Short mmCIF file of C-alpha atoms in Angstrom, two decimals:
data_model
loop_
_atom_site.label_atom_id
_atom_site.label_comp_id
_atom_site.label_asym_id
_atom_site.label_seq_id
_atom_site.Cartn_x
_atom_site.Cartn_y
_atom_site.Cartn_z
CA MET A 167 -35.40 -13.17 -24.34
CA ASN A 168 -31.85 -12.76 -23.17
CA GLU A 169 -29.70 -15.64 -23.33
CA MET A 170 -28.29 -16.93 -19.97
CA GLY A 171 -24.68 -16.23 -19.40
CA VAL A 172 -24.28 -13.42 -21.85
CA ARG A 173 -22.91 -10.33 -20.56
CA ARG A 174 -25.56 -7.41 -21.34
CA PHE A 175 -23.72 -4.43 -20.11
CA GLY A 176 -20.68 -4.24 -22.54
CA ARG A 177 -17.26 -5.48 -22.45
CA VAL A 178 -16.44 -3.95 -19.02
CA ASN A 179 -19.05 -4.01 -16.18
CA TRP A 180 -18.07 -0.44 -15.06
CA LEU A 181 -21.02 -0.19 -12.72
CA GLY A 182 -20.16 -3.35 -10.99
CA ALA A 183 -16.54 -2.51 -10.55
CA TRP A 184 -17.27 0.97 -9.19
CA THR A 185 -19.81 -0.54 -6.68
CA LEU A 186 -17.30 -2.95 -5.43
CA MET A 187 -14.76 0.00 -4.94
CA ILE A 188 -17.44 2.16 -3.16
CA ARG A 189 -18.29 -0.83 -0.93
CA GLU A 190 -14.55 -1.20 -0.01
CA ILE A 191 -14.26 2.55 0.80
CA ARG A 192 -17.35 2.65 2.84
CA ARG A 193 -16.06 -0.30 4.78
CA PHE A 194 -13.04 1.69 5.86
CA VAL A 195 -14.68 5.14 6.25
CA ASN A 196 -17.40 3.60 8.60
CA VAL A 197 -14.38 2.89 11.00
CA TRP A 198 -12.44 5.97 10.33
CA LEU A 199 -11.21 6.19 13.87
CA GLN A 200 -9.27 2.80 13.37
CA THR A 201 -8.53 3.42 9.59
CA VAL A 202 -7.60 7.23 9.45
CA MET A 203 -7.00 8.72 12.80
CA ALA A 204 -4.95 5.70 14.25
CA PRO A 205 -2.39 5.84 11.55
CA LEU A 206 -2.16 9.46 11.92
CA ILE A 207 -1.64 9.12 15.71
CA ASN A 208 0.83 6.39 15.27
CA ALA A 209 2.94 8.39 12.61
CA GLY A 210 2.75 11.52 15.16
CA LEU A 211 3.89 9.18 17.96
CA LEU A 212 6.90 7.74 15.96
CA LEU A 213 7.96 11.40 15.10
CA MET A 214 7.58 12.67 18.68
CA ILE A 215 9.61 9.58 20.05
CA PHE A 216 12.44 10.01 17.48
CA THR A 217 12.54 13.96 18.22
CA ILE A 218 12.83 13.14 21.92
CA ALA A 219 15.13 10.39 21.70
CA ILE A 220 17.83 11.32 19.11
CA GLY A 221 16.31 14.35 17.27
CA SER A 222 18.69 16.89 18.83
CA GLN A 223 21.68 14.78 18.85
CA ARG A 224 21.53 13.45 15.19
CA GLY A 225 23.34 15.38 12.46
CA ASP A 226 21.92 16.07 9.06
CA VAL A 227 21.09 13.32 6.83
CA MET A 228 21.70 13.78 3.06
CA GLY A 229 21.93 17.60 3.74
CA VAL A 230 18.57 18.04 5.51
CA ASP A 231 17.62 17.80 9.19
CA PHE A 232 16.93 14.49 10.48
CA MET A 233 13.26 14.99 11.26
CA THR A 234 12.72 16.40 7.81
CA PHE A 235 14.30 13.40 6.31
CA LEU A 236 12.12 11.00 8.57
CA ALA A 237 8.87 12.40 7.94
CA PRO A 238 8.39 11.14 4.15
CA GLY A 239 9.47 7.65 5.34
CA ILE A 240 7.02 7.49 8.20
CA LEU A 241 4.36 8.82 5.84
CA THR A 242 4.96 6.35 3.08
CA MET A 243 5.30 3.34 5.50
CA THR A 244 2.00 4.09 6.91
CA VAL A 245 0.43 4.57 3.38
CA ILE A 246 1.57 1.12 2.07
CA GLN A 247 0.71 -0.68 5.38
CA ASN A 248 -2.87 0.75 5.14
CA ALA A 249 -3.44 -0.17 1.49
CA PHE A 250 -2.08 -3.68 2.19
CA ALA A 251 -4.46 -4.12 5.21
CA ASN A 252 -7.50 -2.81 3.39
CA SER A 253 -7.51 -5.36 0.75
CA SER A 254 -6.35 -8.40 2.73
CA SER A 255 -8.58 -7.71 5.63
CA SER A 256 -11.69 -7.48 3.27
CA LEU A 257 -11.02 -10.88 1.71
CA VAL A 258 -10.09 -12.75 4.77
CA SER A 259 -13.14 -11.34 6.61
CA ALA A 260 -15.30 -12.39 3.75
CA LYS A 261 -13.68 -15.81 3.84
CA VAL A 262 -14.10 -16.32 7.68
CA GLN A 263 -17.69 -15.06 7.82
CA GLY A 264 -18.59 -17.21 4.65
CA ASN A 265 -19.83 -14.45 2.70
CA ILE A 266 -17.15 -14.38 0.09
CA VAL A 267 -19.66 -15.74 -2.26
CA ASP A 268 -21.49 -12.67 -2.39
CA THR A 269 -18.37 -11.09 -4.21
CA LEU A 270 -17.81 -14.00 -6.49
CA MET A 271 -21.37 -14.60 -7.80
CA PRO A 272 -22.14 -11.14 -9.34
CA PRO A 273 -21.35 -10.64 -13.01
CA LEU A 274 -17.82 -9.37 -12.28
CA SER A 275 -14.67 -10.53 -14.24
CA ALA A 276 -11.39 -11.16 -12.39
CA ALA A 277 -10.02 -7.92 -13.64
CA GLU A 278 -13.02 -6.01 -12.38
CA LEU A 279 -12.94 -7.74 -9.08
CA VAL A 280 -9.13 -6.85 -8.82
CA ALA A 281 -9.70 -3.20 -9.87
CA GLY A 282 -12.42 -2.85 -7.22
CA TYR A 283 -10.29 -4.09 -4.44
CA ILE A 284 -7.34 -2.22 -5.65
CA GLY A 285 -9.62 0.99 -6.04
CA GLY A 286 -10.41 0.79 -2.25
CA ALA A 287 -6.81 0.31 -1.11
CA VAL A 288 -5.60 3.22 -3.17
CA ALA A 289 -8.32 5.50 -1.85
CA ARG A 290 -7.42 4.53 1.83
CA GLY A 291 -3.86 4.83 0.96
CA LEU A 292 -4.44 8.40 -0.34
CA LEU A 293 -6.68 9.32 2.31
CA VAL A 294 -4.20 8.37 5.10
CA GLY A 295 -1.21 10.09 2.97
CA VAL A 296 -3.13 13.40 2.85
CA VAL A 297 -3.99 13.51 6.37
CA ILE A 298 -0.18 12.75 7.42
CA ALA A 299 1.14 15.15 4.82
CA ALA A 300 -0.89 17.92 6.22
CA GLY A 301 0.38 17.16 9.68
CA SER A 302 3.94 17.14 8.39
CA PHE A 303 3.42 20.54 6.79
CA LEU A 304 1.80 22.07 9.89
CA PHE A 305 4.16 20.83 12.44
CA LEU A 306 7.34 20.06 10.51
CA ASP A 307 7.17 22.52 7.64
CA VAL A 308 7.60 19.64 5.32
CA GLY A 309 6.01 20.28 1.95
CA LEU A 310 6.08 19.05 -1.65
CA VAL A 311 9.42 19.81 -3.62
CA HIS A 312 8.27 17.78 -6.53
CA ALA A 313 4.50 17.07 -5.96
CA GLY A 314 4.26 14.93 -9.24
CA TRP A 315 6.88 12.39 -8.15
CA ALA A 316 5.46 12.09 -4.46
CA VAL A 317 1.90 11.62 -5.80
CA THR A 318 3.16 8.99 -8.55
CA PHE A 319 4.99 6.98 -5.98
CA ILE A 320 2.15 6.98 -3.33
CA LEU A 321 -0.27 5.86 -5.99
CA LEU A 322 2.11 3.11 -7.15
CA GLY A 323 2.78 2.09 -3.78
CA SER A 324 -0.75 1.73 -2.77
CA ILE A 325 -1.50 -0.10 -6.02
CA LEU A 326 1.36 -2.54 -5.27
CA MET A 327 0.51 -3.06 -1.77
CA GLY A 328 -3.09 -3.30 -2.37
CA GLY A 329 -2.38 -5.95 -5.01
CA LEU A 330 -0.23 -7.84 -2.39
CA GLY A 331 -3.24 -7.49 -0.09
CA ILE A 332 -5.11 -9.35 -2.44
CA ILE A 333 -2.72 -12.20 -2.71
CA ALA A 334 -2.20 -12.42 1.02
CA GLY A 335 -6.21 -12.35 1.53
CA ILE A 336 -6.67 -15.12 -1.00
CA TYR A 337 -3.84 -17.23 0.40
CA ALA A 338 -4.83 -16.78 4.10
CA ASN A 339 -7.98 -18.72 5.26
CA LYS A 340 -7.92 -17.30 8.77
CA PHE A 341 -6.58 -14.08 10.53
CA ASP A 342 -3.58 -15.99 12.06
CA GLN A 343 -2.16 -16.62 8.72
CA LEU A 344 -2.66 -13.01 7.75
CA SER A 345 -0.96 -11.79 10.64
CA ALA A 346 2.00 -14.12 10.02
CA ILE A 347 2.28 -12.66 6.43
CA THR A 348 2.19 -9.13 7.83
CA ASN A 349 4.55 -9.65 10.68
CA PHE A 350 7.12 -11.74 8.81
CA LEU A 351 7.01 -10.22 5.20
CA VAL A 352 5.42 -6.87 5.00
CA THR A 353 6.61 -5.24 8.22
CA PRO A 354 10.21 -6.30 7.92
CA LEU A 355 10.36 -5.09 4.36
CA ALA A 356 8.86 -1.88 5.30
CA PHE A 357 11.40 -1.21 7.98
CA LEU A 358 14.40 -2.22 6.07
CA SER A 359 13.78 -0.05 3.29
CA GLY A 360 15.29 3.16 4.27
CA THR A 361 12.25 4.53 6.32
CA PHE A 362 14.55 5.72 9.18
CA TYR A 363 17.94 5.92 7.71
CA SER A 364 19.94 6.46 4.32
CA ILE A 365 21.15 3.30 2.85
CA ASP A 366 24.49 4.79 2.40
CA ALA A 367 25.08 3.86 5.93
CA LEU A 368 24.67 0.36 5.35
CA PRO A 369 27.42 -2.12 4.65
CA PRO A 370 27.72 -2.88 0.71
CA PHE A 371 25.68 -6.30 1.05
CA MET A 372 23.13 -4.70 2.83
CA GLN A 373 22.83 -1.86 0.34
CA THR A 374 22.48 -4.65 -2.43
CA LEU A 375 19.56 -6.24 -0.67
CA SER A 376 17.80 -2.80 -0.05
CA HIS A 377 18.12 -2.32 -4.03
CA ALA A 378 16.19 -5.47 -4.45
CA ASN A 379 13.50 -4.30 -2.12
CA PRO A 380 10.76 -2.54 -4.19
CA PHE A 381 9.59 -0.87 -0.84
CA PHE A 382 12.81 1.06 -0.81
CA TYR A 383 12.20 2.54 -4.33
CA ILE A 384 8.51 3.55 -3.03
CA ILE A 385 9.87 5.48 0.16
CA ASP A 386 12.85 6.76 -1.72
CA GLY A 387 10.69 8.14 -4.51
CA VAL A 388 8.09 9.75 -1.97
CA ARG A 389 11.26 11.34 -0.13
CA PHE A 390 12.47 12.80 -3.41
CA GLY A 391 9.00 14.29 -4.20
CA MET A 392 8.65 15.77 -0.60
CA ILE A 393 12.12 17.03 0.23
CA GLY A 394 14.14 16.68 -2.96
CA VAL A 395 16.61 14.10 -1.93
CA SER A 396 17.07 10.51 -2.46
CA ASP A 397 19.28 7.58 -2.38
CA SER A 398 18.62 6.55 -5.99
CA SER A 399 17.28 8.05 -9.23
CA PRO A 400 13.41 8.31 -9.23
CA TRP A 401 13.29 7.09 -12.68
CA THR A 402 14.97 3.92 -11.62
CA GLY A 403 12.45 3.65 -8.84
CA LEU A 404 9.63 4.63 -11.26
CA TRP A 405 10.63 1.48 -13.51
CA VAL A 406 11.08 -0.87 -10.74
CA VAL A 407 7.90 -0.13 -8.73
CA THR A 408 5.90 -0.10 -11.90
CA GLY A 409 7.33 -3.49 -13.09
CA SER A 410 6.51 -4.97 -9.51
CA CYS A 411 2.97 -3.71 -9.97
CA ILE A 412 2.50 -5.49 -13.08
CA VAL A 413 3.71 -8.75 -11.72
CA VAL A 414 1.59 -8.53 -8.67
CA LEU A 415 -1.58 -7.57 -10.51
CA ALA A 416 -0.99 -10.53 -12.93
CA ILE A 417 -0.85 -12.86 -9.98
CA CYS A 418 -4.01 -11.36 -8.57
CA HIS A 419 -5.87 -11.59 -11.94
CA ARG A 420 -4.61 -15.43 -12.30
CA TRP A 421 -5.80 -16.31 -8.87
CA MET A 422 -9.18 -14.54 -9.06
CA ARG A 423 -9.77 -15.86 -12.37
CA SER A 424 -9.03 -19.61 -11.31
CA GLY A 425 -10.78 -19.31 -7.97
CA TYR A 426 -7.46 -20.32 -6.27
CA ARG A 427 -8.41 -20.93 -2.43
CA LEU A 428 -11.79 -18.98 -3.04
CA LYS A 429 -13.86 -21.61 -4.77
CA ALA A 430 -14.28 -25.43 -3.70
#
C-alpha cells in the first residue's frame, strides 16, 4: 500500500501545475470581453485622445514620430497591468469566497503553485500584447524592429507583474485592499516609467528615480524591440528586470510555503 504523505508523481507535479495554469487561463478567457477586448479598447482610446489632443502639435521624440513612440509604452503598460490583475484577482477572489482551500489542499508544492499562477498571468499578458501589437501594426504601422528583445521584455514584465500580483493577492484580504495597492503603487509606477515621455525631458533627480523603477526598463526594452530606440541599454534593462523577477518570485515562494495570510 502507498504510504500516506508520500508524493507518487515524481519530484515535480507537472500535471498539477499545468492544471492550475489552465484553470487560470480559462478563468480570464471565459470573460474575454473584460480581459481582452476592454484593454484593447482602452489602449485605442488613449492613442486616439493623444492623437487628437497633441499628436499634430508634438514634435518627434528620440527621432521618431510621437505616436510611434507612444504605442510601445501603452502596449507594455496594458500588458503588465493585466498580468498583475490576473494573479492578484484570482487569489483575492478565492480568499473572499472562502475556496482558497481548494488551491492549497491539492498535492502542489509552493513552487508549483507559483508556477501555475505565473503561467496564467503570462498567458493573459501575452494575449493582450499580441492583440494590441496587431492593432498598432494595422493602424500606426508600428512593427517589430528587434522582435527578440520585445518578446523577452514582455515575458519578463508579465512574470514580474504576475509575481507582484501573487504578493498583493496574498497580502490583501478583500478587494478594497487590492484596489489600494493597484491605485497607489502599481498605477503610479506604470505611469511614471516613461510610458508617455522620454526621461531625458525630466530633471536629473526624477531621472535617477526613474532608473530605480523596474517598470521603466520593461517599457524601455519593449520600445527598443518595437521601434529601435530607447533611453537606456536593453542589456542593463535585462539584468535589472531579471533580478527583480528573481527577488519577487523568491518572496512568492516563501509566502506560499509558509502559508502567510493564506492558512489559519
